Amino acid sequence: MTEPTARTRTRGVLLPLALAQFICSFAGSNMNVMINDMSKDLDTTVQGIQVAITIFLLVMAALMIPGGKLTDRYGRKRLFLLGLMVYGVGALISAIAPGLPVLILGNSILEGIGTALLIPPVYILTTMLFHDLGSRAKAFGAISAMGGIGSAAGPLIGGLITSAISWRAAFVFQALIIVVIVLLSRSIEDPLPPDPTREFDVRGAVLSAGGLILIVMGILAADNSLLLMLTLLGAGVLVLVGFFVSVRAKERSGKEPLLSLSLFRNRTSNLGLITQNAQWLMLLGFSFVVASFLQVVRGYNAIETGVIFTAATIGLLASSLAAGPLSKKFAQRTLIVAGFALTAAGMLLGLWIVQGTQVAWAFAPGLLLTGLGVGLMLTPSVNVVQSSFPESKQGEISGLSRSVSNLGSSLGTAIAGTILVAGIASTPGANYALSTIVLVVVGVIGLVAALFIPRKIPAPVEEPAS
């Protein structure tokens, strides 16, 4: 195969992968502008919609590690297509949901499971098809850009669809995009054959998912019962400890665990995972807080809220598209540090301007700067983590990486959303400020972690076969 032909084929594969990341990120943020419409139509509350959004993000996070592991056993393309089909069914069920329970089944559960199955193959295939750091950075840049745009443009697209037709049509839109992705995916070829003999750690999958679910549910319970919150958090920690004990026991007995503990011995990857978690926590947390504040407190409708979020979309698109060229001029660490600094500055700027005026566009400067910052650091963080491991570890690290990112998304909605919702009727201004400050603190933690990432990422070493 000639070089131009190979390049054309990889570009053709990249389009459905990037679209898949777009629609999954879109699903995580577009509901933010439908809060009022959905809560009235489904006879629920703002907190009810927050729970649905958080469960969707949590299901993704909890099942992403098992999803990544299953790619080795059943094949990357097969899992990708299965995830698309499950997601599409969930979107259609959500579109006809008569109440919150059915919405949670379709959107939170089925779309969440579908995403957990289809996203790990996206990153595994990209890592395997693009070998050098430059081309891989461009590929991850395109995928991360589409993911960031999905999150940032979700409110605008969702607002347009909701205002023009209905919030239900937004789920039909998702199903249509899934059909397009399936058709485009015909050109994808799995670089490695599946290995049906690979073990799958069922106990580990249950323990890891259960621990994450308990922790996030504990955070959601904070404004209802302090005792319940502490109980759920404590139980979650114990279950996760049990998971790591189980993994260690399997490794000692020579069996294959769900997640190898060796993944956590890579210092560079660990720092990259911290930055990924912080990035998505800030992005999804801020998106939910601003969208809720605009609709519930300021009384803006879906389209008005979506238009205001255009500033974040523009910023994120601009910096994401520049990620590839910038990665050639600057170290990955430099881009991540700059991204956190810009994002935190954007949130503080937005808080300062918004607190002193009722003008809708007062949100725009802060959202623009926030979008620029997030877009600048999404790609290098992914590249740092994925490039730290050889091909034999891509299934595991992709699942872990996406799980950590989606856990950040669910924590952002749970933590910042819970702080806002707790006082949205009595002290909305104070709670909006507190939510924003908490997110800025997370940004500072991410920035500090990024400072310890080496300027040059060490080449991964393939472990000898046991």
GROMACS .gro file of C-alpha atoms in nm:
model
  466
    1MET     CA    1   0.000   0.000   0.000
    2THR     CA    2   0.144   0.339  -0.101
    3GLU     CA    3   0.191   0.613   0.156
    4PRO     CA    4  -0.083   0.845   0.013
    5THR     CA    5  -0.328   0.552   0.004
    6ALA     CA    6  -0.249   0.458   0.365
    7ARG     CA    7  -0.290   0.818   0.472
    8THR     CA    8  -0.627   0.844   0.297
    9ARG     CA    9  -0.749   0.524   0.465
   10THR     CA   10  -0.648   0.636   0.812
   11ARG     CA   11  -0.823   0.968   0.755
   12GLY     CA   12  -1.135   0.780   0.647
   13VAL     CA   13  -1.122   0.578   0.968
   14LEU     CA   14  -1.071   0.890   1.177
   15LEU     CA   15  -1.403   1.050   1.073
   16PRO     CA   16  -1.639   0.790   1.230
   17LEU     CA   17  -1.418   0.770   1.540
   18ALA     CA   18  -1.426   1.147   1.587
   19LEU     CA   19  -1.802   1.158   1.525
   20ALA     CA   20  -1.850   0.887   1.788
   21GLN     CA   21  -1.663   1.095   2.045
   22PHE     CA   22  -1.869   1.399   1.941
   23ILE     CA   23  -2.209   1.237   1.993
   24CYS     CA   24  -2.113   1.085   2.329
   25SER     CA   25  -1.985   1.420   2.457
   26PHE     CA   26  -2.292   1.592   2.311
   27ALA     CA   27  -2.515   1.359   2.510
   28GLY     CA   28  -2.337   1.461   2.829
   29SER     CA   29  -2.409   1.833   2.791
   30ASN     CA   30  -2.708   1.895   2.563
   31MET     CA   31  -2.959   1.811   2.836
   32ASN     CA   32  -2.829   2.105   3.038
   33VAL     CA   33  -3.036   2.350   2.828
   34MET     CA   34  -3.347   2.132   2.846
   35ILE     CA   35  -3.373   2.135   3.224
   36ASN     CA   36  -3.690   2.348   3.241
   37ASP     CA   37  -3.861   2.184   2.941
   38MET     CA   38  -3.783   1.829   3.051
   39SER     CA   39  -3.868   1.878   3.418
   40LYS     CA   40  -4.211   2.020   3.325
   41ASP     CA   41  -4.285   1.760   3.057
   42LEU     CA   42  -4.173   1.467   3.272
   43ASP     CA   43  -4.326   1.605   3.592
   44THR     CA   44  -3.996   1.611   3.779
   45THR     CA   45  -3.754   1.868   3.924
   46VAL     CA   46  -3.419   2.024   3.834
   47GLN     CA   47  -3.259   1.778   4.076
   48GLY     CA   48  -3.430   1.491   3.893
   49ILE     CA   49  -3.273   1.594   3.562
   50GLN     CA   50  -2.938   1.643   3.738
   51VAL     CA   51  -2.960   1.286   3.867
   52ALA     CA   52  -3.036   1.155   3.516
   53ILE     CA   53  -2.736   1.341   3.369
   54THR     CA   54  -2.506   1.227   3.649
   55ILE     CA   55  -2.615   0.862   3.621
   56PHE     CA   56  -2.542   0.871   3.247
   57LEU     CA   57  -2.191   1.003   3.310
   58LEU     CA   58  -2.143   0.761   3.598
   59VAL     CA   59  -2.247   0.453   3.401
   60MET     CA   60  -1.991   0.551   3.139
   61ALA     CA   61  -1.719   0.591   3.401
   62ALA     CA   62  -1.807   0.270   3.585
   63LEU     CA   63  -1.814   0.050   3.274
   64MET     CA   64  -1.535   0.208   3.069
   65ILE     CA   65  -1.261  -0.015   3.219
   66PRO     CA   66  -1.455  -0.339   3.151
   67GLY     CA   67  -1.541  -0.201   2.805
   68GLY     CA   68  -1.174  -0.143   2.728
   69LYS     CA   69  -1.082  -0.490   2.848
   70LEU     CA   70  -1.351  -0.657   2.635
   71THR     CA   71  -1.194  -0.516   2.318
   72ASP     CA   72  -0.907  -0.766   2.350
   73ARG     CA   73  -1.147  -1.059   2.377
   74TYR     CA   74  -1.410  -0.965   2.118
   75GLY     CA   75  -1.232  -0.717   1.891
   76ARG     CA   76  -1.224  -0.341   1.873
   77LYS     CA   77  -1.453  -0.294   1.571
   78ARG     CA   78  -1.711  -0.543   1.699
   79LEU     CA   79  -1.733  -0.366   2.037
   80PHE     CA   80  -1.749  -0.030   1.862
   81LEU     CA   81  -2.048  -0.135   1.648
   82LEU     CA   82  -2.223  -0.306   1.941
   83GLY     CA   83  -2.184   0.010   2.149
   84LEU     CA   84  -2.331   0.221   1.868
   85MET     CA   85  -2.638  -0.004   1.846
   86VAL     CA   86  -2.700  -0.004   2.222
   87TYR     CA   87  -2.658   0.373   2.228
   88GLY     CA   88  -2.902   0.419   1.938
   89VAL     CA   89  -3.170   0.210   2.109
   90GLY     CA   90  -3.124   0.413   2.429
   91ALA     CA   91  -3.163   0.740   2.237
   92LEU     CA   92  -3.491   0.626   2.081
   93ILE     CA   93  -3.628   0.510   2.419
   94SER     CA   94  -3.534   0.849   2.567
   95ALA     CA   95  -3.720   1.027   2.287
   96ILE     CA   96  -4.050   0.860   2.381
   97ALA     CA   97  -3.999   0.856   2.760
   98PRO     CA   98  -4.326   0.930   2.946
   99GLY     CA   99  -4.148   0.999   3.276
  100LEU     CA  100  -3.814   1.021   3.454
  101PRO     CA  101  -3.769   0.643   3.515
  102VAL     CA  102  -3.793   0.560   3.142
  103LEU     CA  103  -3.562   0.853   3.060
  104ILE     CA  104  -3.307   0.714   3.304
  105LEU     CA  105  -3.340   0.369   3.141
  106GLY     CA  106  -3.286   0.504   2.790
  107ASN     CA  107  -3.046   0.793   2.842
  108SER     CA  108  -2.866   0.715   3.165
  109ILE     CA  109  -2.841   0.335   3.142
  110LEU     CA  110  -2.850   0.225   2.776
  111GLU     CA  111  -2.672   0.528   2.630
  112GLY     CA  112  -2.422   0.504   2.914
  113ILE     CA  113  -2.355   0.133   2.844
  114GLY     CA  114  -2.331   0.201   2.472
  115THR     CA  115  -2.078   0.476   2.529
  116ALA     CA  116  -1.868   0.255   2.757
  117LEU     CA  117  -1.851  -0.007   2.481
  118LEU     CA  118  -1.776   0.224   2.187
  119ILE     CA  119  -1.538   0.485   2.331
  120PRO     CA  120  -1.240   0.262   2.432
  121PRO     CA  121  -1.211   0.128   2.072
  122VAL     CA  122  -1.197   0.487   1.948
  123TYR     CA  123  -0.877   0.554   2.141
  124ILE     CA  124  -0.727   0.208   2.093
  125LEU     CA  125  -0.772   0.220   1.714
  126THR     CA  126  -0.631   0.572   1.698
  127THR     CA  127  -0.322   0.471   1.895
  128MET     CA  128  -0.265   0.166   1.675
  129LEU     CA  129  -0.324   0.336   1.341
  130PHE     CA  130  -0.119   0.650   1.406
  131HIS     CA  131   0.230   0.550   1.513
  132ASP     CA  132   0.447   0.861   1.546
  133LEU     CA  133   0.384   1.135   1.803
  134GLY     CA  134   0.306   1.401   1.542
  135SER     CA  135   0.039   1.211   1.348
  136ARG     CA  136  -0.104   1.069   1.669
  137ALA     CA  137  -0.127   1.419   1.815
  138LYS     CA  138  -0.320   1.533   1.507
  139ALA     CA  139  -0.554   1.235   1.529
  140PHE     CA  140  -0.616   1.278   1.901
  141GLY     CA  141  -0.651   1.650   1.834
  142ALA     CA  142  -0.936   1.584   1.590
  143ILE     CA  143  -1.105   1.337   1.827
  144SER     CA  144  -1.058   1.556   2.135
  145ALA     CA  145  -1.177   1.858   1.939
  146MET     CA  146  -1.495   1.676   1.838
  147GLY     CA  147  -1.542   1.562   2.197
  148GLY     CA  148  -1.489   1.911   2.331
  149ILE     CA  149  -1.714   2.062   2.065
  150GLY     CA  150  -1.981   1.805   2.149
  151SER     CA  151  -1.969   1.916   2.512
  152ALA     CA  152  -1.946   2.288   2.438
  153ALA     CA  153  -2.187   2.297   2.141
  154GLY     CA  154  -2.430   2.054   2.302
  155PRO     CA  155  -2.619   2.336   2.473
  156LEU     CA  156  -2.648   2.536   2.148
  157ILE     CA  157  -2.755   2.243   1.929
  158GLY     CA  158  -2.984   2.109   2.199
  159GLY     CA  159  -3.131   2.456   2.249
  160LEU     CA  160  -3.199   2.501   1.878
  161ILE     CA  161  -3.365   2.161   1.847
  162THR     CA  162  -3.567   2.206   2.168
  163SER     CA  163  -3.691   2.553   2.070
  164ALA     CA  164  -3.768   2.458   1.709
  165ILE     CA  165  -3.925   2.117   1.772
  166SER     CA  166  -3.900   1.954   2.118
  167TRP     CA  167  -3.640   1.822   2.359
  168ARG     CA  168  -3.741   1.475   2.241
  169ALA     CA  169  -3.616   1.556   1.891
  170ALA     CA  170  -3.265   1.603   2.035
  171PHE     CA  171  -3.258   1.229   2.112
  172VAL     CA  172  -3.381   1.148   1.760
  173PHE     CA  173  -3.092   1.363   1.634
  174GLN     CA  174  -2.851   1.146   1.834
  175ALA     CA  175  -3.000   0.827   1.683
  176LEU     CA  176  -2.959   0.968   1.331
  177ILE     CA  177  -2.593   1.053   1.395
  178ILE     CA  178  -2.542   0.695   1.519
  179VAL     CA  179  -2.678   0.562   1.186
  180VAL     CA  180  -2.431   0.784   0.999
  181ILE     CA  181  -2.140   0.658   1.213
  182VAL     CA  182  -2.236   0.293   1.151
  183LEU     CA  183  -2.236   0.354   0.776
  184LEU     CA  184  -1.899   0.532   0.787
  185SER     CA  185  -1.751   0.255   1.002
  186ARG     CA  186  -1.757   0.001   0.719
  187SER     CA  187  -1.404   0.108   0.621
  188ILE     CA  188  -1.260   0.035   0.966
  189GLU     CA  189  -1.034  -0.269   0.990
  190ASP     CA  190  -0.923  -0.405   1.326
  191PRO     CA  191  -0.540  -0.391   1.342
  192LEU     CA  192  -0.531  -0.699   1.566
  193PRO     CA  193  -0.756  -1.008   1.562
  194PRO     CA  194  -0.972  -1.070   1.872
  195ASP     CA  195  -0.853  -1.328   2.122
  196PRO     CA  196  -1.154  -1.524   2.258
  197THR     CA  197  -0.924  -1.705   2.502
  198ARG     CA  198  -0.847  -1.387   2.697
  199GLU     CA  199  -0.981  -1.398   3.052
  200PHE     CA  200  -1.239  -1.146   3.170
  201ASP     CA  201  -1.239  -1.055   3.538
  202VAL     CA  202  -1.612  -1.047   3.621
  203ARG     CA  203  -1.556  -0.996   3.994
  204GLY     CA  204  -1.318  -0.709   3.926
  205ALA     CA  205  -1.568  -0.547   3.688
  206VAL     CA  206  -1.846  -0.564   3.948
  207LEU     CA  207  -1.626  -0.429   4.228
  208SER     CA  208  -1.480  -0.141   4.025
  209ALA     CA  209  -1.819  -0.034   3.891
  210GLY     CA  210  -1.987  -0.069   4.232
  211GLY     CA  211  -1.722   0.137   4.409
  212LEU     CA  212  -1.741   0.425   4.162
  213ILE     CA  213  -2.122   0.426   4.167
  214LEU     CA  214  -2.136   0.437   4.547
  215ILE     CA  215  -1.891   0.730   4.565
  216VAL     CA  216  -2.076   0.947   4.313
  217MET     CA  217  -2.415   0.861   4.464
  218GLY     CA  218  -2.272   0.963   4.800
  219ILE     CA  219  -2.186   1.307   4.660
  220LEU     CA  220  -2.538   1.340   4.515
  221ALA     CA  221  -2.683   1.262   4.859
  222ALA     CA  222  -2.494   1.553   5.020
  223ASP     CA  223  -2.786   1.797   5.017
  224ASN     CA  224  -3.034   1.538   5.149
  225SER     CA  225  -2.859   1.356   5.431
  226LEU     CA  226  -2.507   1.392   5.567
  227LEU     CA  227  -2.526   1.045   5.724
  228LEU     CA  228  -2.634   0.886   5.395
  229MET     CA  229  -2.354   1.069   5.211
  230LEU     CA  230  -2.086   0.944   5.454
  231THR     CA  231  -2.229   0.591   5.446
  232LEU     CA  232  -2.224   0.574   5.065
  233LEU     CA  233  -1.877   0.730   5.040
  234GLY     CA  234  -1.739   0.491   5.302
  235ALA     CA  235  -1.897   0.192   5.131
  236GLY     CA  236  -1.757   0.307   4.797
  237VAL     CA  237  -1.405   0.334   4.933
  238LEU     CA  238  -1.429  -0.013   5.090
  239VAL     CA  239  -1.553  -0.167   4.765
  240LEU     CA  240  -1.268  -0.005   4.569
  241VAL     CA  241  -1.018  -0.133   4.824
  242GLY     CA  242  -1.171  -0.477   4.773
  243PHE     CA  243  -1.125  -0.432   4.398
  244PHE     CA  244  -0.753  -0.361   4.430
  245VAL     CA  245  -0.709  -0.651   4.673
  246SER     CA  246  -0.883  -0.876   4.419
  247VAL     CA  247  -0.658  -0.750   4.138
  248ARG     CA  248  -0.346  -0.813   4.344
  249ALA     CA  249  -0.460  -1.166   4.431
  250LYS     CA  250  -0.528  -1.249   4.066
  251GLU     CA  251  -0.188  -1.119   3.957
  252ARG     CA  252  -0.013  -1.325   4.227
  253SER     CA  253  -0.195  -1.638   4.114
  254GLY     CA  254  -0.092  -1.581   3.753
  255LYS     CA  255  -0.442  -1.495   3.629
  256GLU     CA  256  -0.534  -1.188   3.422
  257PRO     CA  257  -0.714  -0.920   3.628
  258LEU     CA  258  -0.950  -0.653   3.494
  259LEU     CA  259  -0.681  -0.392   3.535
  260SER     CA  260  -0.311  -0.453   3.580
  261LEU     CA  261  -0.157  -0.270   3.876
  262SER     CA  262   0.146  -0.205   3.655
  263LEU     CA  263  -0.058   0.069   3.484
  264PHE     CA  264  -0.031   0.272   3.803
  265ARG     CA  265   0.347   0.239   3.818
  266ASN     CA  266   0.390   0.477   3.526
  267ARG     CA  267   0.438   0.819   3.687
  268THR     CA  268   0.389   1.013   3.363
  269SER     CA  269   0.060   0.837   3.289
  270ASN     CA  270  -0.065   0.887   3.646
  271LEU     CA  271  -0.007   1.262   3.619
  272GLY     CA  272  -0.182   1.264   3.281
  273LEU     CA  273  -0.481   1.081   3.429
  274ILE     CA  274  -0.510   1.341   3.705
  275THR     CA  275  -0.518   1.620   3.447
  276GLN     CA  276  -0.780   1.435   3.240
  277ASN     CA  277  -1.006   1.392   3.541
  278ALA     CA  278  -0.970   1.758   3.637
  279GLN     CA  279  -1.036   1.882   3.282
  280TRP     CA  280  -1.364   1.700   3.238
  281LEU     CA  281  -1.472   1.774   3.595
  282MET     CA  282  -1.429   2.145   3.523
  283LEU     CA  283  -1.589   2.138   3.177
  284LEU     CA  284  -1.902   1.938   3.261
  285GLY     CA  285  -1.938   2.091   3.607
  286PHE     CA  286  -1.918   2.447   3.473
  287SER     CA  287  -2.151   2.365   3.184
  288PHE     CA  288  -2.420   2.232   3.419
  289VAL     CA  289  -2.383   2.518   3.667
  290VAL     CA  290  -2.399   2.797   3.407
  291ALA     CA  291  -2.686   2.634   3.214
  292SER     CA  292  -2.890   2.577   3.532
  293PHE     CA  293  -2.825   2.929   3.657
  294LEU     CA  294  -2.929   3.083   3.325
  295GLN     CA  295  -3.255   2.889   3.302
  296VAL     CA  296  -3.372   2.855   3.661
  297VAL     CA  297  -3.246   3.185   3.805
  298ARG     CA  298  -3.230   3.418   3.504
  299GLY     CA  299  -3.529   3.259   3.329
  300TYR     CA  300  -3.365   3.208   2.987
  301ASN     CA  301  -3.511   2.951   2.751
  302ALA     CA  302  -3.322   2.668   2.580
  303ILE     CA  303  -3.219   2.859   2.269
  304GLU     CA  304  -3.105   3.167   2.463
  305THR     CA  305  -2.896   2.948   2.691
  306GLY     CA  306  -2.748   2.764   2.394
  307VAL     CA  307  -2.655   3.086   2.215
  308ILE     CA  308  -2.468   3.212   2.522
  309PHE     CA  309  -2.267   2.887   2.524
  310THR     CA  310  -2.152   2.963   2.168
  311ALA     CA  311  -1.864   3.158   2.321
  312ALA     CA  312  -1.727   2.843   2.485
  313THR     CA  313  -1.776   2.646   2.162
  314ILE     CA  314  -1.579   2.900   1.959
  315GLY     CA  315  -1.295   2.903   2.210
  316LEU     CA  316  -1.278   2.526   2.237
  317LEU     CA  317  -1.292   2.476   1.859
  318ALA     CA  318  -1.015   2.729   1.798
  319SER     CA  319  -0.771   2.585   2.051
  320SER     CA  320  -0.852   2.219   1.970
  321LEU     CA  321  -0.783   2.269   1.601
  322ALA     CA  322  -0.452   2.431   1.691
  323ALA     CA  323  -0.353   2.142   1.919
  324GLY     CA  324  -0.173   1.949   1.644
  325PRO     CA  325   0.050   2.237   1.524
  326LEU     CA  326   0.109   2.355   1.881
  327SER     CA  327   0.224   2.007   1.987
  328LYS     CA  328   0.515   2.042   1.742
  329LYS     CA  329   0.629   2.371   1.894
  330PHE     CA  330   0.560   2.318   2.263
  331ALA     CA  331   0.594   2.033   2.511
  332GLN     CA  332   0.275   1.850   2.609
  333ARG     CA  333   0.328   1.969   2.967
  334THR     CA  334   0.343   2.334   2.858
  335LEU     CA  335   0.010   2.310   2.674
  336ILE     CA  336  -0.163   2.139   2.967
  337VAL     CA  337  -0.036   2.395   3.220
  338ALA     CA  338  -0.143   2.684   2.995
  339GLY     CA  339  -0.483   2.519   2.947
  340PHE     CA  340  -0.552   2.494   3.319
  341ALA     CA  341  -0.440   2.854   3.374
  342LEU     CA  342  -0.671   2.984   3.098
  343THR     CA  343  -0.967   2.773   3.215
  344ALA     CA  344  -0.940   2.885   3.578
  345ALA     CA  345  -0.895   3.246   3.467
  346GLY     CA  346  -1.204   3.219   3.245
  347MET     CA  347  -1.419   3.090   3.529
  348LEU     CA  348  -1.303   3.364   3.766
  349LEU     CA  349  -1.351   3.630   3.496
  350GLY     CA  350  -1.702   3.505   3.431
  351LEU     CA  351  -1.784   3.505   3.801
  352TRP     CA  352  -1.653   3.861   3.844
  353ILE     CA  353  -1.849   4.003   3.548
  354VAL     CA  354  -2.172   3.809   3.602
  355GLN     CA  355  -2.202   3.899   3.970
  356GLY     CA  356  -2.221   4.269   3.883
  357THR     CA  357  -2.472   4.272   3.596
  358GLN     CA  358  -2.789   4.111   3.460
  359VAL     CA  359  -2.679   4.136   3.095
  360ALA     CA  360  -2.686   3.792   2.927
  361TRP     CA  361  -2.363   3.838   2.733
  362ALA     CA  362  -2.173   3.900   3.055
  363PHE     CA  363  -2.117   3.522   3.053
  364ALA     CA  364  -1.946   3.528   2.712
  365PRO     CA  365  -1.590   3.645   2.799
  366GLY     CA  366  -1.550   3.388   3.076
  367LEU     CA  367  -1.697   3.108   2.863
  368LEU     CA  368  -1.471   3.200   2.570
  369LEU     CA  369  -1.159   3.188   2.785
  370THR     CA  370  -1.275   2.865   2.950
  371GLY     CA  371  -1.331   2.704   2.610
  372LEU     CA  372  -0.986   2.812   2.490
  373GLY     CA  373  -0.824   2.661   2.798
  374VAL     CA  374  -1.006   2.328   2.787
  375GLY     CA  375  -0.947   2.284   2.414
  376LEU     CA  376  -0.578   2.357   2.458
  377MET     CA  377  -0.519   2.078   2.710
  378LEU     CA  378  -0.755   1.796   2.608
  379THR     CA  379  -0.535   1.657   2.331
  380PRO     CA  380  -0.195   1.667   2.507
  381SER     CA  381  -0.340   1.499   2.818
  382VAL     CA  382  -0.475   1.210   2.610
  383ASN     CA  383  -0.148   1.187   2.421
  384VAL     CA  384   0.056   1.177   2.743
  385VAL     CA  385  -0.144   0.882   2.876
  386GLN     CA  386  -0.189   0.675   2.559
  387SER     CA  387   0.171   0.725   2.443
  388SER     CA  388   0.308   0.600   2.777
  389PHE     CA  389   0.216   0.237   2.700
  390PRO     CA  390   0.286  -0.016   2.423
  391GLU     CA  391   0.015  -0.165   2.199
  392SER     CA  392  -0.033  -0.468   2.426
  393LYS     CA  393  -0.159  -0.237   2.702
  394GLN     CA  394  -0.381  -0.013   2.488
  395GLY     CA  395  -0.703  -0.198   2.576
  396GLU     CA  396  -0.646  -0.154   2.948
  397ILE     CA  397  -0.510   0.201   2.946
  398SER     CA  398  -0.780   0.324   2.707
  399GLY     CA  399  -1.049   0.188   2.937
  400LEU     CA  400  -0.880   0.336   3.243
  401SER     CA  401  -0.821   0.670   3.070
  402ARG     CA  402  -1.181   0.707   2.954
  403SER     CA  403  -1.310   0.589   3.292
  404VAL     CA  404  -1.106   0.853   3.473
  405SER     CA  405  -1.223   1.123   3.229
  406ASN     CA  406  -1.589   1.026   3.258
  407LEU     CA  407  -1.561   0.994   3.633
  408GLY     CA  408  -1.444   1.356   3.623
  409SER     CA  409  -1.752   1.447   3.418
  410SER     CA  410  -1.989   1.278   3.662
  411LEU     CA  411  -1.810   1.426   3.964
  412GLY     CA  412  -1.828   1.772   3.806
  413THR     CA  413  -2.204   1.749   3.759
  414ALA     CA  414  -2.251   1.588   4.101
  415ILE     CA  415  -2.029   1.821   4.307
  416ALA     CA  416  -2.082   2.159   4.138
  417GLY     CA  417  -2.443   2.075   4.055
  418THR     CA  418  -2.525   1.971   4.410
  419ILE     CA  419  -2.374   2.291   4.551
  420LEU     CA  420  -2.579   2.503   4.309
  421VAL     CA  421  -2.908   2.314   4.338
  422ALA     CA  422  -2.890   2.319   4.720
  423GLY     CA  423  -2.939   2.697   4.722
  424ILE     CA  424  -3.077   2.775   4.378
  425ALA     CA  425  -3.407   2.897   4.524
  426SER     CA  426  -3.282   3.084   4.831
  427THR     CA  427  -2.925   3.203   4.761
  428PRO     CA  428  -2.859   3.142   4.390
  429GLY     CA  429  -2.582   3.403   4.358
  430ALA     CA  430  -2.382   3.275   4.653
  431ASN     CA  431  -2.418   2.911   4.548
  432TYR     CA  432  -2.321   2.993   4.188
  433ALA     CA  433  -2.007   3.162   4.319
  434LEU     CA  434  -1.923   2.872   4.551
  435SER     CA  435  -1.968   2.616   4.271
  436THR     CA  436  -1.736   2.814   4.045
  437ILE     CA  437  -1.469   2.852   4.313
  438VAL     CA  438  -1.473   2.476   4.381
  439LEU     CA  439  -1.415   2.414   4.009
  440VAL     CA  440  -1.128   2.665   4.005
  441VAL     CA  441  -0.965   2.480   4.298
  442VAL     CA  442  -0.988   2.160   4.094
  443GLY     CA  443  -0.814   2.347   3.812
  444VAL     CA  444  -0.531   2.448   4.042
  445ILE     CA  445  -0.485   2.081   4.144
  446GLY     CA  446  -0.472   1.982   3.778
  447LEU     CA  447  -0.220   2.256   3.703
  448VAL     CA  448   0.010   2.142   3.983
  449ALA     CA  449  -0.006   1.782   3.857
  450ALA     CA  450   0.077   1.901   3.504
  451LEU     CA  451   0.390   2.080   3.627
  452PHE     CA  452   0.541   1.741   3.720
  453ILE     CA  453   0.485   1.585   3.375
  454PRO     CA  454   0.825   1.548   3.201
  455ARG     CA  455   0.887   1.774   2.902
  456LYS     CA  456   0.971   1.472   2.686
  457ILE     CA  457   0.744   1.167   2.719
  458PRO     CA  458   0.955   0.847   2.760
  459ALA     CA  459   0.904   0.588   2.485
  460PRO     CA  460   0.690   0.291   2.602
  461VAL     CA  461   0.864  -0.043   2.658
  462GLU     CA  462   0.689  -0.364   2.557
  463GLU     CA  463   0.684  -0.608   2.850
  464PRO     CA  464   0.823  -0.956   2.780
  465ALA     CA  465   0.562  -1.229   2.745
  466SER     CA  466   0.511  -1.426   3.063
   0.00000   0.00000   0.00000
